[in-house]
Structure formats: structure tokens, C-alpha cells
CSV table of C-alpha atoms in Angstrom, one decimal:
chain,number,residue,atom,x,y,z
A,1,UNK,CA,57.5,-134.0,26.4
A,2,UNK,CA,59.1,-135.1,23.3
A,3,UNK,CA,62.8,-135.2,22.6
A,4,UNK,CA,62.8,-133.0,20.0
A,5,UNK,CA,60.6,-130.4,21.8
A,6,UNK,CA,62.5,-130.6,24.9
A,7,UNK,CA,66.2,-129.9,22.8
A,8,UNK,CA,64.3,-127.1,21.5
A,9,UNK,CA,63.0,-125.9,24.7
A,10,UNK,CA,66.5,-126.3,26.4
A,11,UNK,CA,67.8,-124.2,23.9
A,12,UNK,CA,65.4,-121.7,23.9
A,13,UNK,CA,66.2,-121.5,27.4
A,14,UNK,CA,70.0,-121.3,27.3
A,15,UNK,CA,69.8,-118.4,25.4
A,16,UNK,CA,67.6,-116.7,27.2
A,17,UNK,CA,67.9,-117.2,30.3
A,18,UNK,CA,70.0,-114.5,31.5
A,19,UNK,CA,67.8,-112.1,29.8
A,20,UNK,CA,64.6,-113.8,31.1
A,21,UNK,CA,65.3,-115.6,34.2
A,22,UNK,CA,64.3,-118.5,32.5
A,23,UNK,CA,64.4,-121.3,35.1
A,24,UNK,CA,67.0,-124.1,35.4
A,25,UNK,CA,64.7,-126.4,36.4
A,26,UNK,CA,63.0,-126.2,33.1
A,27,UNK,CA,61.3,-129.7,32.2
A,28,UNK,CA,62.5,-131.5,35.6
A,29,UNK,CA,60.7,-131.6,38.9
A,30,UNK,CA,64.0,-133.2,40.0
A,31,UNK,CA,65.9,-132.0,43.3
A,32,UNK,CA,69.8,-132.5,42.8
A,33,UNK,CA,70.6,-135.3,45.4
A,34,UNK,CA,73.3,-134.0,47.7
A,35,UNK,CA,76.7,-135.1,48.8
A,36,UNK,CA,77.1,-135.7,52.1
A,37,UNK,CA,81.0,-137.0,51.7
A,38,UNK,CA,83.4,-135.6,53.7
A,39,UNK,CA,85.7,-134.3,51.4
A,40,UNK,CA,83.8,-132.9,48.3
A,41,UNK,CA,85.0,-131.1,45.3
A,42,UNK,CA,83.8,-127.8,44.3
A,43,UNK,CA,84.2,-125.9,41.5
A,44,UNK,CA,83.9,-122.1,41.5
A,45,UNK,CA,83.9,-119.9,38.6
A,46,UNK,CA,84.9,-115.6,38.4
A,47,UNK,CA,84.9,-113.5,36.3
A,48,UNK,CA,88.4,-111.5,37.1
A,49,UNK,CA,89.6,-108.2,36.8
A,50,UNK,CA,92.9,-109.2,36.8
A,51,UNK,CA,96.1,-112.0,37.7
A,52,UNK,CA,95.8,-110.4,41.0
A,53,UNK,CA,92.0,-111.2,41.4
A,54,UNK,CA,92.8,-114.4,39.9
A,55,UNK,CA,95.7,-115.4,41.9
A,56,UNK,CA,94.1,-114.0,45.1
A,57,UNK,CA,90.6,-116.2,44.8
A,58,UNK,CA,93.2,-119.5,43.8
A,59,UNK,CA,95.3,-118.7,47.1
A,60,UNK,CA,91.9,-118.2,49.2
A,61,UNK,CA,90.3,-121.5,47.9
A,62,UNK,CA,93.9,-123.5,48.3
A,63,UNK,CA,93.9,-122.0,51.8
A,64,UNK,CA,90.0,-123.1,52.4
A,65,UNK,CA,90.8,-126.8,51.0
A,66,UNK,CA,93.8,-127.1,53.7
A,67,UNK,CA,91.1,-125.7,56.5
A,68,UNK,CA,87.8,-127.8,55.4
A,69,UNK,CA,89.6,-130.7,53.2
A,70,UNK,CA,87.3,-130.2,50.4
A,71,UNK,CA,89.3,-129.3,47.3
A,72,UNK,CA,88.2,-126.1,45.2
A,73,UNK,CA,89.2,-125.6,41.4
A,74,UNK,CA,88.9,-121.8,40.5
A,75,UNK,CA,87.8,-121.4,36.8
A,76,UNK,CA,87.9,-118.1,35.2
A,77,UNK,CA,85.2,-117.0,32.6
A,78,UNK,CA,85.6,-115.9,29.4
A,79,UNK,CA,81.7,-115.3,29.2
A,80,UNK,CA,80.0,-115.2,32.8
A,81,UNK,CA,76.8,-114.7,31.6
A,82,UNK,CA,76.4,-117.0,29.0
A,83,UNK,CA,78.5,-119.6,30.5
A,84,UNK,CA,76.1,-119.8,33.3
A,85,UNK,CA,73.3,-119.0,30.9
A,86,UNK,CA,74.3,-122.4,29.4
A,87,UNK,CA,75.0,-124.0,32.5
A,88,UNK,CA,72.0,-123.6,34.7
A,89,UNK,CA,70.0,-124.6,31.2
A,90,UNK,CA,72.2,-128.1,31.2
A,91,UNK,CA,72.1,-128.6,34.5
A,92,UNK,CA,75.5,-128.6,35.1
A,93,UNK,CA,76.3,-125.4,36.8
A,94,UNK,CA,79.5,-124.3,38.8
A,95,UNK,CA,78.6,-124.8,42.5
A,96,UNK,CA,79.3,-121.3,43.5
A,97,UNK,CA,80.2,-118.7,41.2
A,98,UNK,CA,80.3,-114.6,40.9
A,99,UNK,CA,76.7,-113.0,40.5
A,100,UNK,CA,76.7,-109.5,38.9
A,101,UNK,CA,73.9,-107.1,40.1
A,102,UNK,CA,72.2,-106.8,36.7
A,103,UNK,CA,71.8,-109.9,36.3
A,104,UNK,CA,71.2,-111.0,39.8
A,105,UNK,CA,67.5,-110.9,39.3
A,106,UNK,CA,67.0,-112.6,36.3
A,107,UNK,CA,68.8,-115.5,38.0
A,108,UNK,CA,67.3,-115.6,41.2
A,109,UNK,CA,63.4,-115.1,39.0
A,110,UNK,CA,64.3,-118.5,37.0
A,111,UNK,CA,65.6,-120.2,40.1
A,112,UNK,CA,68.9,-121.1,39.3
A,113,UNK,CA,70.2,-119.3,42.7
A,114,UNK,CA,70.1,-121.2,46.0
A,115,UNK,CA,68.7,-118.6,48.7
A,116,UNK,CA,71.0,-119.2,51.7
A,117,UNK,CA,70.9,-115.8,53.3
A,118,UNK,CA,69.0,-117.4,56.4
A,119,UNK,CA,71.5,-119.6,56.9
A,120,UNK,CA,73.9,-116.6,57.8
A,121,UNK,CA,74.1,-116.0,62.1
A,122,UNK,CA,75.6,-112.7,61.1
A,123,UNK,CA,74.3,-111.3,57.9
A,124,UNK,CA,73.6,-108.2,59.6
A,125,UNK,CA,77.5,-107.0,59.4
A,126,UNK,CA,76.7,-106.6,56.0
A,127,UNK,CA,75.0,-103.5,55.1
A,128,UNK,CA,71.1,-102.5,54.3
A,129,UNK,CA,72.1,-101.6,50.6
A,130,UNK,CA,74.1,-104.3,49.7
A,131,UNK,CA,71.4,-107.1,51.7
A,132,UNK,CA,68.6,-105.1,49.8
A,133,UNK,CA,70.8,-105.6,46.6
A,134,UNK,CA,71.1,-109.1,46.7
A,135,UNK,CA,67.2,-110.3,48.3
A,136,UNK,CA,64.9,-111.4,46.4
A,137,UNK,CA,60.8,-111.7,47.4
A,138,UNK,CA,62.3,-110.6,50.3
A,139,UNK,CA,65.2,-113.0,51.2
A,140,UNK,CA,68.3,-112.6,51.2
A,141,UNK,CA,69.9,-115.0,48.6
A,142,UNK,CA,73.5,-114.4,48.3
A,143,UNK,CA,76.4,-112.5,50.1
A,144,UNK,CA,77.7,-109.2,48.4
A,145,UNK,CA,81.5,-110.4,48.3
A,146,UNK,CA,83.5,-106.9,47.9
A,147,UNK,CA,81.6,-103.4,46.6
A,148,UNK,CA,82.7,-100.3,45.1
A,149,UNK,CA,81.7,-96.7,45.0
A,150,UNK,CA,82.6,-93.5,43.3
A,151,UNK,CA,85.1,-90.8,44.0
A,152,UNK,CA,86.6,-87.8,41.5
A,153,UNK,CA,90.0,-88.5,41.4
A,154,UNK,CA,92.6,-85.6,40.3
A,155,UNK,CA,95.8,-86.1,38.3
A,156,UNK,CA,98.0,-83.6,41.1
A,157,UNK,CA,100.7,-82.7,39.0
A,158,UNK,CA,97.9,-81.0,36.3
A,159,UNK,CA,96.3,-79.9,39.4
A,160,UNK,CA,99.4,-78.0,40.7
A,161,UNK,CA,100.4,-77.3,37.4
A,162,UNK,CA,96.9,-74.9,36.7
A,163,UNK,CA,97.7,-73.2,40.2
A,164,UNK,CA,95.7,-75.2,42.0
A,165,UNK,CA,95.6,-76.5,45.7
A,166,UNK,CA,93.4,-79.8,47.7
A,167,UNK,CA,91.1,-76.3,48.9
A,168,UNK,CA,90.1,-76.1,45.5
A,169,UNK,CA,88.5,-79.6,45.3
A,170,UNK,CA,85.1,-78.7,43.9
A,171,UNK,CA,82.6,-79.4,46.6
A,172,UNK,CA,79.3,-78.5,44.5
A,173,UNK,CA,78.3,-78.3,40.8
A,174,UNK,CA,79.3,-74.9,40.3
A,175,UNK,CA,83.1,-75.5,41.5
A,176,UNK,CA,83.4,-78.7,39.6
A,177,UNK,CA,82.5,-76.5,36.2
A,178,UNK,CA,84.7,-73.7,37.6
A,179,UNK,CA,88.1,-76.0,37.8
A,180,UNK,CA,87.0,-78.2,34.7
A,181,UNK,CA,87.3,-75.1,32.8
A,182,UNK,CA,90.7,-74.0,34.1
A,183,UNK,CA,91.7,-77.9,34.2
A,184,UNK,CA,91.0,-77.8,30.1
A,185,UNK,CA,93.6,-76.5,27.3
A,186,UNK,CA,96.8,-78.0,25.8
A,187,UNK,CA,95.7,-80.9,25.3
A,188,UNK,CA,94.1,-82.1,28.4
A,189,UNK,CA,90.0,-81.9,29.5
A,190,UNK,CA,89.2,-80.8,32.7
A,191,UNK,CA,86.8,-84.1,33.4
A,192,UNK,CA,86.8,-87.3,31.5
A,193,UNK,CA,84.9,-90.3,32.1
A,194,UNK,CA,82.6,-93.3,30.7
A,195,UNK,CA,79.7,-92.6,28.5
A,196,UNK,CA,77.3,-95.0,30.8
A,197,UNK,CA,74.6,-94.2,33.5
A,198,UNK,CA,76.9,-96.6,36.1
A,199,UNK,CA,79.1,-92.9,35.7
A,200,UNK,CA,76.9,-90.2,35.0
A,201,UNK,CA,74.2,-91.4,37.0
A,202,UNK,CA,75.9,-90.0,40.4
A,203,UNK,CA,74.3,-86.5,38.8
A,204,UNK,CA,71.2,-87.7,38.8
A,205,UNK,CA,71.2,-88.7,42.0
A,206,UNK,CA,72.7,-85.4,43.2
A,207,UNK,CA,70.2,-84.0,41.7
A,208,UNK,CA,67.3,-85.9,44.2
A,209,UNK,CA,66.5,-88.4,40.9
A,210,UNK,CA,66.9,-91.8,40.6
A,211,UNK,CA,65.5,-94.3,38.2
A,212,UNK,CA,63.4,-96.2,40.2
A,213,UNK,CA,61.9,-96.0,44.2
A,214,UNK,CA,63.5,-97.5,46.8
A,215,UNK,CA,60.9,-100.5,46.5
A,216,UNK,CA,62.1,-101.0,42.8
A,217,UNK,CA,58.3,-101.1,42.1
A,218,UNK,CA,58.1,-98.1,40.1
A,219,UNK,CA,59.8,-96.1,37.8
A,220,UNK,CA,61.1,-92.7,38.6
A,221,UNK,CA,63.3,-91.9,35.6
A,222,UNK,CA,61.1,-89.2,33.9
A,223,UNK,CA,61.6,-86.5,36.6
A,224,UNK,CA,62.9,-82.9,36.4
A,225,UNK,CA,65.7,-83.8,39.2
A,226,UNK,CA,66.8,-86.6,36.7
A,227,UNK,CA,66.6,-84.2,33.8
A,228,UNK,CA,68.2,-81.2,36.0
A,229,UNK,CA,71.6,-83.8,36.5
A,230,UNK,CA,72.0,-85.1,32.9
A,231,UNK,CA,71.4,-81.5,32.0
A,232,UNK,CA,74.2,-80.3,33.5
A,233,UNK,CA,76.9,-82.8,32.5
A,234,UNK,CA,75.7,-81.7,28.8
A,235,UNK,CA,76.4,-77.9,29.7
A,236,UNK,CA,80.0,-79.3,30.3
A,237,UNK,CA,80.2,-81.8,27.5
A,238,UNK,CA,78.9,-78.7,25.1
A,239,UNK,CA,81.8,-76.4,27.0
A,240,UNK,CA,84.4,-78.9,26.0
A,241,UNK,CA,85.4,-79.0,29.9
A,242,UNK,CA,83.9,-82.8,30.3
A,243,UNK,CA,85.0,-85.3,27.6
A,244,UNK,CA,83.7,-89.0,27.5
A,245,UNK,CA,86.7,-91.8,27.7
A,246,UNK,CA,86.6,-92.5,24.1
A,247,UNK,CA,86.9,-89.2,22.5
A,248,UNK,CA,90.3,-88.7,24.0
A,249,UNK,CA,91.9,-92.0,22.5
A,250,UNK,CA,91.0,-93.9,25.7
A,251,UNK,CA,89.1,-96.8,27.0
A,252,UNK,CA,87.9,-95.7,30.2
A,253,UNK,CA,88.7,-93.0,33.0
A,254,UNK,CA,92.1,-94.3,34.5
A,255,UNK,CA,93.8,-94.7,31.2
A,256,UNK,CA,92.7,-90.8,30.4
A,257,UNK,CA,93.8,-89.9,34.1
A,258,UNK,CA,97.0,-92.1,33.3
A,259,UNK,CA,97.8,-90.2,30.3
A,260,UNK,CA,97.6,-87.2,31.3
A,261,UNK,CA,95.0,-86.6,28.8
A,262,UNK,CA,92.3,-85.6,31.8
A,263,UNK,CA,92.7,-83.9,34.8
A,264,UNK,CA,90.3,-85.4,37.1
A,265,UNK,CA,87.6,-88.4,36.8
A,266,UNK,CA,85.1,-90.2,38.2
A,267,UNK,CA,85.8,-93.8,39.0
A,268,UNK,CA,85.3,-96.6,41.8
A,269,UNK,CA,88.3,-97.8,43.9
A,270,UNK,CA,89.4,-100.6,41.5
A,271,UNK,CA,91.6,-97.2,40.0
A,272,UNK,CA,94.1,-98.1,42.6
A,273,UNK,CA,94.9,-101.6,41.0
A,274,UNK,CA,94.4,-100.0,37.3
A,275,UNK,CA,96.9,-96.7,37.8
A,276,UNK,CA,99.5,-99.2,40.5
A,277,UNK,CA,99.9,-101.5,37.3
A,278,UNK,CA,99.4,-99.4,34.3
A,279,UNK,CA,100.7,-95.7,35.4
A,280,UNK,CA,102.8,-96.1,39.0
A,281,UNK,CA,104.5,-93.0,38.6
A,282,UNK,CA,101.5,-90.9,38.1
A,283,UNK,CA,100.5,-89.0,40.9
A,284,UNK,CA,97.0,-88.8,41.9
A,285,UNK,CA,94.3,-88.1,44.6
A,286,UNK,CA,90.7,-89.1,45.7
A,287,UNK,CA,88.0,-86.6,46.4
A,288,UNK,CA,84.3,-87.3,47.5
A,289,UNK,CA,82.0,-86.3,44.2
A,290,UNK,CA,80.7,-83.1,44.6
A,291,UNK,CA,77.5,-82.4,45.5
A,292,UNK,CA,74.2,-81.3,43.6
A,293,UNK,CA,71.5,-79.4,44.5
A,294,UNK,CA,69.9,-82.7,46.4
A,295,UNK,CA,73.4,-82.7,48.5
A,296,UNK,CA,75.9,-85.7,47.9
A,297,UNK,CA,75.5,-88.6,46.1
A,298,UNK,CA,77.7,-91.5,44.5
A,299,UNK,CA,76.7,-94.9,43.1
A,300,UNK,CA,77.7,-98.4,44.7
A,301,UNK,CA,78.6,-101.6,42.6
A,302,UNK,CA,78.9,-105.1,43.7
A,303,UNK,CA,78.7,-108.8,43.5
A,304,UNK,CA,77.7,-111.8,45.3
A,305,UNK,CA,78.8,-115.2,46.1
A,306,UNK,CA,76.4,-117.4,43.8
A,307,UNK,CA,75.4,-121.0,45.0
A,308,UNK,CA,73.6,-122.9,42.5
A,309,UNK,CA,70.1,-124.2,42.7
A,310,UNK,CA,71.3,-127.7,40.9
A,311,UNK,CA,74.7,-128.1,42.7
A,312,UNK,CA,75.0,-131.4,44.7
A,313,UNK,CA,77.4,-129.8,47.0
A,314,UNK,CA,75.2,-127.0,48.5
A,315,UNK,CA,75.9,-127.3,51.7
A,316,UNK,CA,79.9,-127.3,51.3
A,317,UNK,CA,79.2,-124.1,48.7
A,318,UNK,CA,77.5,-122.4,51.2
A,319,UNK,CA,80.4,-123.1,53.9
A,320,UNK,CA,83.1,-122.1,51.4
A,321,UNK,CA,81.7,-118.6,50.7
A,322,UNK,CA,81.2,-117.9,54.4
A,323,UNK,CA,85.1,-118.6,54.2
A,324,UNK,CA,85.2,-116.2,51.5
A,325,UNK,CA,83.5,-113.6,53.1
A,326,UNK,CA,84.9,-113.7,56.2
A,327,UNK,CA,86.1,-110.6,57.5
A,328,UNK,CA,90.0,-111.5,57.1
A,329,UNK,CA,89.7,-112.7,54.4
A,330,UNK,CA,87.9,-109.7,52.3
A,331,UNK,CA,90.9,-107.9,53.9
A,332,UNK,CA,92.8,-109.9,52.2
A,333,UNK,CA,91.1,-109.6,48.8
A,334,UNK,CA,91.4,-105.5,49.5
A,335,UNK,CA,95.1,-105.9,50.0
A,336,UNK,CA,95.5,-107.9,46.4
A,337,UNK,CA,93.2,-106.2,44.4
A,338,UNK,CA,91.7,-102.7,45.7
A,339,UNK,CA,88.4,-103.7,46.2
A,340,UNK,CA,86.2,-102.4,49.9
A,341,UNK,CA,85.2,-105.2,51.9
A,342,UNK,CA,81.4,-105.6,52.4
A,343,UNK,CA,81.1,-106.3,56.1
A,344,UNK,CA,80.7,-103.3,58.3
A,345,UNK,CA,83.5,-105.0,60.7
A,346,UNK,CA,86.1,-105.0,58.0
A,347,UNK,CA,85.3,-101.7,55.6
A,348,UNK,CA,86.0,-99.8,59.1
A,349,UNK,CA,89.5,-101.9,59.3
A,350,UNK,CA,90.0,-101.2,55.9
A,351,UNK,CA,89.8,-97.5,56.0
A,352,UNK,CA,92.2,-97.5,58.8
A,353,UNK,CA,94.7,-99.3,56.8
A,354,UNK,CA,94.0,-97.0,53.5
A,355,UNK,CA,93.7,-93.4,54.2
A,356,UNK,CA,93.6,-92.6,50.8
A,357,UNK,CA,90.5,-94.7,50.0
A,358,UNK,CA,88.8,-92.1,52.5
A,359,UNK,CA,86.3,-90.9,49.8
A,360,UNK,CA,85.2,-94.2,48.9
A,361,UNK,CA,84.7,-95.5,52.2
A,362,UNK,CA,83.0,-92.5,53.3
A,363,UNK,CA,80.8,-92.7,50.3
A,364,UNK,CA,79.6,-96.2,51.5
A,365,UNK,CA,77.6,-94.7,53.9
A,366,UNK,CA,75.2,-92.5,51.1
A,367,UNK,CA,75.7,-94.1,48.2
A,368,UNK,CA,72.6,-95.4,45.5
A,369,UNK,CA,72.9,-99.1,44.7
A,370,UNK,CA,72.1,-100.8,41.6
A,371,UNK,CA,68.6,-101.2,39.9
A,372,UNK,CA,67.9,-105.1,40.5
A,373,UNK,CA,64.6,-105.9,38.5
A,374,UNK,CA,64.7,-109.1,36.3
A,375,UNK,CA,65.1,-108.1,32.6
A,376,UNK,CA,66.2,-104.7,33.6
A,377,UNK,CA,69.8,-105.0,31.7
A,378,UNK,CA,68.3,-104.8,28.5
A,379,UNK,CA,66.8,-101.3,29.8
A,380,UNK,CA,69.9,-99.6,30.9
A,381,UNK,CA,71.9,-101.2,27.9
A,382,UNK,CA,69.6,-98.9,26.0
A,383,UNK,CA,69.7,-96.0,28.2
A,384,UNK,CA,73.9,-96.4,28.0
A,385,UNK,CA,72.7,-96.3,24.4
A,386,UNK,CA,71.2,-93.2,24.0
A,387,UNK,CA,74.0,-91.1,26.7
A,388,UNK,CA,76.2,-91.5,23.9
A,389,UNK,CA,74.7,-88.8,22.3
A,390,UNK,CA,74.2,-86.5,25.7
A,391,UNK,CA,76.3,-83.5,24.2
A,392,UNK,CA,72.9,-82.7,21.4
A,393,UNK,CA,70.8,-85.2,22.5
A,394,UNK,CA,67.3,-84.2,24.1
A,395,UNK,CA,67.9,-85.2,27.7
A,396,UNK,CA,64.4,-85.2,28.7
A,397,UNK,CA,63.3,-87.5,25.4
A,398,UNK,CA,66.2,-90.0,26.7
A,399,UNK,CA,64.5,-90.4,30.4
A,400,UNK,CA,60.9,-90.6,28.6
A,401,UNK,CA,62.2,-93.8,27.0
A,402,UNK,CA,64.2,-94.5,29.7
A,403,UNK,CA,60.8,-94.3,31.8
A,404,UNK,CA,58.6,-96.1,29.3
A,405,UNK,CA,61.1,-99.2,29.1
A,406,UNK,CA,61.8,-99.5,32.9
A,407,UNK,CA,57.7,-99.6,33.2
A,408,UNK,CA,57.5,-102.5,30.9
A,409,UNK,CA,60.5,-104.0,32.2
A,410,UNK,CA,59.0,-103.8,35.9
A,411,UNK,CA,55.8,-105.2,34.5
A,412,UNK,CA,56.9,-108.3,33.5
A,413,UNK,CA,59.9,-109.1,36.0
A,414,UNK,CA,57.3,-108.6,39.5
């Protein structure tokens, strides 16, 4: 190949590689000849949420170095994706890193991920969902390092304040509309939250929808149950007793709960670290969502532990993140930064410890994970697109493209 076709190719492929799964072997039939020194160095990069993420990966790897004597250096991304976008197309990738679930697939499709699932005795403490999540052809590639669901939470002083009690947590649609509209007035709206399907999707899947089967080999997005749930959230928009984040002055359902500008919202269990920090005297509570005509339903989010493809230190990577997943230490990432651990051993510790994390936990056990297709990201950053404009938007017309994009989408990343 010549030089100047191979710059352009390895350009081509940085940029595209998150989006296409282009492969990080690109060009090279090379296998990265591993270390087999006793004390290697790693490097490890996240993408935080916080100094108290931050500080609590630095403190795990410090703690790991002292156990295994290899030494760890925790870099924090401005840019996950097209940092490692431009590091598995240079072949110089961090040897294990944070994987998001949209992006997993595109990743694991160009080869830059280094399947190690089989090399876990006890992979089975983590659950179905979250294995299923991160497999790939069939393996397991990578372990799901913390996960999230989604609960309503209620500001309980504007709760009390409208004459309200914890029996009137809504426990179907019809209550939910009931107390959004006594919840709105004077300033505050009865349910605020993000203007994205990782929000609004939990009403699809009350509904009995979903945007794909199980299988992720077809696309189940044009559906009435799908249009039956996004219907409804625009019956509330177009009452006025359901805002999105933004058109209160806010950035995202904690801050509006914070403010007092909404009463209740939907939001994952990182709103513990978000309202501890930014709003500590603000009283609030966790509900389970309420259900829909299909019963209940909430969405789960995670990541996993990435080991790259091209790292000469695979088999120390692979050792570090069963240190990093191990059931203490998830604990320990709970108890810095609100996250649920994924191992079935530790999430039931966990609950024990946080009693009010009840409707998250609980919600583990019913909850939809993520679409993981390759070149799938592009389809729900369209579909976040066009929720936007729910409140006078055709909802049907947005799950017919929704449908026809997924379809080509599924076509080309199987």
C-alpha cells in the first residue's frame, strides 16, 4: 500500500471508526507482542462524572498497583469517543478503558475490543441483561462495570405542600397524570425530564413496545404500543403538566427537581451524587415508575471495562478489571459515587446498605437494556432529534423513521 494511501486510509478510519466500527487493525496483519514482565504499566482511561468518580478509580488503581505491583495511570477523557476513535486507528490505545453501550458495538464490529469474557470463572454473577449487553457474535467481551436504572423521584416538601402523602405515589398512567396536574401551578410542573428516548423510552416500554426484539435482529419501533406510550407523554406535554428539562431554565432533571422548579422526575441513581453535591438540603424521594398498560417497565444503562485488541499488556488488563469488578470493590465505587454494582452478589449487599435506592434496585430485575447494534447511535441521535418536538409532533411519523433507519442500521451492522 502506498504511503500516501495508507495516511489517507488511517484517517479515513480515525474518523470513522466509532461510527463504523472501522477496525484497528486496518492495514496490519500484526499481533501486538505481549509483555510478559512482572511489573507492567497500564494505562486506563474514563470518562468521569465527577472528582468523586475520578478520585475513586485513582484510589482503586493505587490500591491494585500495591496488590499486583503493576502500576496504573488513570487518564480522564475529554472526548472518549474520539480519543479512542483516534487511538485504536494509531494503534496506540489505552490498555483498558470505559466502553459506553452505544458505542460498544461499533467497537467490538472493527475489532478494537479484546473478547475476554471466557476468561471469567464467575461471569454468571453478573446478570443476563447486562452479559447480553456487552456480547458480541455471541461472546461475552467485556464486564459491565456499574449500571443504572430509572426511578420517579419526588421533590417531598412540593409533595406535602399540594396535600399529598407516599399513598399517592402514582402507580399507573392515569395517577401519574392525576398528581402531575395537581403538582403543576406557581411556578413549578408537575413532571420534568430530558427530551431523549434514554427518558421517555420507559413509556414505550410500559406500553409492551420496544425498538427492537430481544435478538436485536429486527426492528420493532413502528408499533401501536410504541405509538400508545409516546402518545401519552404528549397528552401531558400539551396539558402543561410534563415539561422537558430545558424549557424550565434547566439542564437536566435533578437541577429542575433541585430548584424546585419540578415536582417529581425521572432519573437513574447517579441523582443521589447530583442532588448530595448540588442541592443537599432538598428533600427528596424515590418511587418505582409507574406502570403502563403492558405493567412496569424502566430502562437500564451501563458500561464496561474495555481491554484493547492492540494493548501489549492484555493479560495484566484483563487481571486489573477483574480487580475492578470485584464485588468489594463495586461497593466501593457505590459508596463514592451512587452508582448499583453489576454483580448479583453485591447489588443485593447494596440494597441492604441503601434503602432508599429501593426502586432502582428493584427495577434491576425488569428493566429494558440498551439497543447495541453497530452504527445504531447515529439512529437514536436522530430519534432524540425528532422528541424534541413530541408536544405537535406526529408521533407515529417519528417511529416510521425511527423504524426505517433502525432497518438500515441493522442491515449493515449484522
Amino acid at each position: 500500500m502506498g504511503t500516501r494511501t495508507a495516511v489517507a486510509a488511517l484517517a479515513t478510519c480515525a474518523a470513522l471508526l466509532a461510527a463504523t466500527g472501522c477496525s484497528s487493525d486496518f492495514g496490519s496483519d500484526k499481533k501486538p507482542r505481549q509483555d510478559k514482565s512482572a511489573n507492567q504499566k497500564l494505562t486506563v482511561l474514563i470518562a468521569t462524572s465527577g472528582d468523586a468518580e475520578t478520585q475513586a478509580v485513582k484510589a482503586a488503581a493505587a490500591a491494585y498497583t500495591k496488590k499486583s505491583g503493576n502500576s496504573v495511570s488513570v487518564e480522564v477523557a475529554k472526548d472518549m469517543n474520539q480519543q479512542l476513535a483516534q487511538a485504536f486507528a494509531g494503534h496506540k490505545p489505552p490498555d483498558v478503558f470505559y466502553v459506553n453501550s452505544d458505542q460498544f458495538a461499533n467497537y467490538a464490529k472493527g475489532g478494537s475490543l479484546y473478547p475476554y469474557g471466557d476468561r471469567i470463572s464467575d461471569a454468571d454473577d453478573f446478570s443476563q441483561q447486562l452479559r447480553t449487553s456487552f456480547s458480541y457474535d455471541g461472546k461475552l467481551v467485556c464486564l459491565p462495570k456499574d449500571t443504572s436504572t430509572l426511578g420517579l423521584a419526588v421533590n417531598t416538601g412540593l409533595w406535602k405542600k399540594a396535600g399529598l402523602t407516599e399513598k399517592d405515589y402514582p402507580k399507573s398512567w392515569e395517577e401519574l397524570r392525576t398528581v402531575a396536574d395537581k403538582l403543576t401551578g406557581n411556578g413549578v410542573t408537575g413532571l420534568v425530564t430530558s427530551d431523549e428516548y434514554q427518558r421517555l423510552g420507559v413509556f414505550m416500554k410500559q406500553a409492551g413496545g420496544w425498538l427492537t426484539d430481544p435478538d436485536q435482529k429486527k426492528m420493532t419501533a413502528d408499533t401501536a404500543e410504541n405509538a400508545k406510550g409516546l402518545e401519552f407523554v404528549q397528552s401531558l406535554l400539551k396539558s402543561g403538566s410534563m415539561k422537558f428539562a430545558k424549557q424550565v431554565d434547566t439542564s437536566w432533571g435533578g437541577e429542575a427537581l433541585g430548584k424546585g422548579k419540578a415536582a417529581m422526575t425521572i432519573e437513574g441513581n447517579w441523582l443521589e451524587g447530583g442532588m448530595k453535591l448540588d442541592y443537599p438540603e432538598v428533600k427528596y424521594a424515590v418511587a418505582p415508575l409507574p406502570a403502563g398498560p403492558a405493567g412496569q417497565g424502566t430502562l437500564a444503562f451501563s458500561n464496561c471495562w474495555g481491554v484493547a485488541a492492540d494493548s501489549a499488556h492484555r493479560d495484566a488488563g484483563v487481571d486489573l478489571v477483574k480487580y475492578l469488578t470485584s464485588a468489594q470493590q463495586q461497593l466501593d465505587f457505590a459508596d463514592a459515587f451512587g452508582v448499583m454494582p453489576t454483580r448479583t452478589s453485591a447489588l443485593k449487599t447494596y440494597a441492604e446498605k441503601q434503602p432508599a435506592a429501593k426502586a432502582w434496585v428493584d427495577g434491576s430485575a425488569y428493566a429494558q437494556g440498551p439497543v447495541t447494534i453497530a452504527g445504531f447511535d447515529k439512529v437514536l441521535s436522530q430519534f432524540n432529534t425528532e422528541l424534541q418536538s413530541l408536544r405537535t409532533a406526529d408521533p407515529k411519523k417519528i417511529l416510521a423513521d425511527l423504524q426505517r433507519n433502525g432497518e438500515q442500521a441493522i442491515a449493515k451492522g449484522n
